Short mmCIF file of C-alpha atoms in Angstrom, two decimals:
data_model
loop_
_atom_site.label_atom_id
_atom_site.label_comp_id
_atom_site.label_asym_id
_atom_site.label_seq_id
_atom_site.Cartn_x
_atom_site.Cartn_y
_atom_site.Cartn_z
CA UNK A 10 -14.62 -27.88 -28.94
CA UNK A 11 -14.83 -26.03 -25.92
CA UNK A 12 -12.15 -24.00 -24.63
CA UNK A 13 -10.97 -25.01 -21.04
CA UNK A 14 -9.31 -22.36 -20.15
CA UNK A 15 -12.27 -20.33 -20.55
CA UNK A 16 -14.34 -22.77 -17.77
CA UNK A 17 -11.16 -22.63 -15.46
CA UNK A 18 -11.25 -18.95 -15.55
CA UNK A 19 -12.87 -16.76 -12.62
CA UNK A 20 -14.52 -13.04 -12.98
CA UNK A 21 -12.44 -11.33 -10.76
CA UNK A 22 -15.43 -9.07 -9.24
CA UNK A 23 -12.89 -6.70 -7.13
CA UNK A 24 -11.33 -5.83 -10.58
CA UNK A 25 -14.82 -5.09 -12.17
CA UNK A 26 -16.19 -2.69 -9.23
CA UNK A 27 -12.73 -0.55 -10.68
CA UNK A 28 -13.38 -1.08 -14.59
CA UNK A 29 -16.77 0.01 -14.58
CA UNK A 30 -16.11 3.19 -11.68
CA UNK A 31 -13.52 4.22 -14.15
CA UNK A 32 -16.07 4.30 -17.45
CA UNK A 33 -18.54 5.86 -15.15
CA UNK A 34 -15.72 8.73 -14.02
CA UNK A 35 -16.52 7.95 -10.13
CA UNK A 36 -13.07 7.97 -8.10
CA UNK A 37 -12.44 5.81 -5.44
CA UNK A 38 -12.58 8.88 -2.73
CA UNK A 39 -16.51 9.32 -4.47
CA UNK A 40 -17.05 5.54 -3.54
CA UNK A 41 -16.03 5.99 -0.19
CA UNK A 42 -17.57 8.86 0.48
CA UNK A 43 -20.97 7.01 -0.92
CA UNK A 44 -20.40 4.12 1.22
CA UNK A 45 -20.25 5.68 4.51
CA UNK A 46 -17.92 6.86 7.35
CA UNK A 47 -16.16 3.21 7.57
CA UNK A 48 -14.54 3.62 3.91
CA UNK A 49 -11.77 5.69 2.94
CA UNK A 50 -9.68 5.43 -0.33
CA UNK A 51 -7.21 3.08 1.25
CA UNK A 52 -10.38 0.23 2.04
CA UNK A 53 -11.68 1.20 -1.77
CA UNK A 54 -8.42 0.49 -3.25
CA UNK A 55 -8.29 -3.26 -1.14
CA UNK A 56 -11.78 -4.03 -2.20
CA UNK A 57 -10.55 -3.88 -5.90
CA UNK A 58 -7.78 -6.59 -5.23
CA UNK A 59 -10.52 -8.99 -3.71
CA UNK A 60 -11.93 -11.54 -6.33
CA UNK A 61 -14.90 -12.19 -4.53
CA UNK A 62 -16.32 -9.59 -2.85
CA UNK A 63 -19.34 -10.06 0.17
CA UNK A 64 -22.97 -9.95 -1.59
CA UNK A 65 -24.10 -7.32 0.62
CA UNK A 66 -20.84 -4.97 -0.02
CA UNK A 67 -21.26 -5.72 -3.84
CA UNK A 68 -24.94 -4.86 -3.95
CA UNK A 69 -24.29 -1.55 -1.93
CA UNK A 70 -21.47 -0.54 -4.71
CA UNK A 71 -23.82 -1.68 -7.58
CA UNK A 72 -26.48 0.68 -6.45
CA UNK A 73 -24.06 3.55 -6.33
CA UNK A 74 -22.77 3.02 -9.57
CA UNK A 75 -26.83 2.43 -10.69
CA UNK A 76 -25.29 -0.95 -12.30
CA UNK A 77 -27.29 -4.38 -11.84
CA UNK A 78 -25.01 -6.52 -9.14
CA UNK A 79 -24.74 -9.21 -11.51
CA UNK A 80 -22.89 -7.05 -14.02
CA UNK A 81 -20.20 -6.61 -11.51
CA UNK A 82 -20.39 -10.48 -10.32
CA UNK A 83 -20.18 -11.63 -14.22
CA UNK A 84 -18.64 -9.43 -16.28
CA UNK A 85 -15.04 -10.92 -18.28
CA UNK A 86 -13.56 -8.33 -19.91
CA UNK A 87 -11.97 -10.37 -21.66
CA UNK A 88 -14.80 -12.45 -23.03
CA UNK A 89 -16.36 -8.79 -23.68
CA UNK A 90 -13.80 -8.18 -25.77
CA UNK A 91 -13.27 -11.57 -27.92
CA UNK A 92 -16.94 -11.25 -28.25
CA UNK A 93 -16.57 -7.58 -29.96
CA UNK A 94 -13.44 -8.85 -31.86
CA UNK A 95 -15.04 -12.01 -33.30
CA UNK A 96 -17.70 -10.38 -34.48
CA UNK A 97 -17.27 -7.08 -35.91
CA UNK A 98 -16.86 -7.01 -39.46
CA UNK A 99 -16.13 -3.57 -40.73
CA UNK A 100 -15.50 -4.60 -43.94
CA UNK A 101 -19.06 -5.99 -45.38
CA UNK A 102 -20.89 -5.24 -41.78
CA UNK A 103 -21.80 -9.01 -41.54
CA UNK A 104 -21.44 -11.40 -38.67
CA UNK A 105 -19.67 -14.67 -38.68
CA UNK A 106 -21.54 -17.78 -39.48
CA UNK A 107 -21.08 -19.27 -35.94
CA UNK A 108 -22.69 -16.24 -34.04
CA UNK A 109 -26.23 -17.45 -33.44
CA UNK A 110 -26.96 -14.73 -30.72
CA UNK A 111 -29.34 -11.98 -32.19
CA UNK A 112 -29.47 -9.56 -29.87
CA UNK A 113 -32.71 -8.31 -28.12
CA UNK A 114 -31.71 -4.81 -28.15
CA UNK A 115 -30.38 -2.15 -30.36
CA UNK A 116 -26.76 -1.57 -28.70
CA UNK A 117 -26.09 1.96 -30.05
CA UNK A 118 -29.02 2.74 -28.06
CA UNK A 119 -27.52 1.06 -24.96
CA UNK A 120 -24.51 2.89 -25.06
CA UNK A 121 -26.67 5.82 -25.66
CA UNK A 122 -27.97 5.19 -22.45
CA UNK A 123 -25.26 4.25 -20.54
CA UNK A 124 -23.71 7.77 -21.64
CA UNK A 125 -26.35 9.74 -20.34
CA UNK A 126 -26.10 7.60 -17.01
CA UNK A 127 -22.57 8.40 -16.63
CA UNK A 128 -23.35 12.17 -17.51
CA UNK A 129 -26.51 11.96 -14.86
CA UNK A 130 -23.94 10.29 -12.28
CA UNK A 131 -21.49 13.09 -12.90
CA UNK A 132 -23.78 15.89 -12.39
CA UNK A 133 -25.15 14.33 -9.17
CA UNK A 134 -21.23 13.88 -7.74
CA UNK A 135 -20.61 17.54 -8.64
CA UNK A 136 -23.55 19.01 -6.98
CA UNK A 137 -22.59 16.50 -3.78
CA UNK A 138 -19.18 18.30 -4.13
CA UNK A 139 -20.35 21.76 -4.28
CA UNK A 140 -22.45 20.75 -1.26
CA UNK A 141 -19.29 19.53 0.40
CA UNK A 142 -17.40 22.88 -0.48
CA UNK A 143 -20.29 25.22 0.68
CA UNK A 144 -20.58 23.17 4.30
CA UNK A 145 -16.74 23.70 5.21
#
């Protein structure tokens, strides 16, 4: 049976350009500042209320944030998270019976990744800082 609600529901994409700056640690005065002279904190804060946001703008954010666009277009947190709940088993380490999706990848080594983008990402916005500092 297929869950309705779950087809009804829409990615909200202004939400996910804020989830995913706040695992990476970037601050919406960082986005801004990485979009150009026509953003300011205020404009990054109004772009997170939108639920669809312009292709162009969302492509420009994805490449700062060195995340594919369609991870910010598609990405349910909640689904995310039923996903993780449904099938974690800490008790015998198996999966449930109806989860037919092997993955193609070895996800400790994803996050693995992911970590030493964020750390990357966070040594490139300090050194952009410094650079700030030093100028003024």
């Amino acid at each position: 049976m297929i869950n309705t609600n779950m087809l009804e529901k829409k990615i909200h994409q202004g939400r996910n350009i804020k989830r995913f700056c706040e695992m990476l640690g970037i601050k919406q005065e960082v986005l801004a500042y990485e979009l150009g002279d026509d953003w300011n904190q205020k404009k990054i804060s109004l772009l997170e209320q939108k639920e669809l946001i312009e292709n162009d703008i969302l492509d420009q954010v994805a490449k700062i944030l060195k995340v594919p666009a369609d991870a910010i277009k598609n990405f349910d947190e909640e689904q995310a998270i039923n996903i993780i709940s449904n099938t974690a088993s800490f008790d015998n380490c198996q999966q449930p019976a109806f989860f037919n999706n092997q993955p193609t990848f070895n996800p400790l080594d994803k996050m693995v990744e992911l970590y030493e983008r964020m750390l990357e990402q966070q040594k490139e916005m300090i050194d952009r800082l410094e650079k700030l500092i030093r100028e003024k």
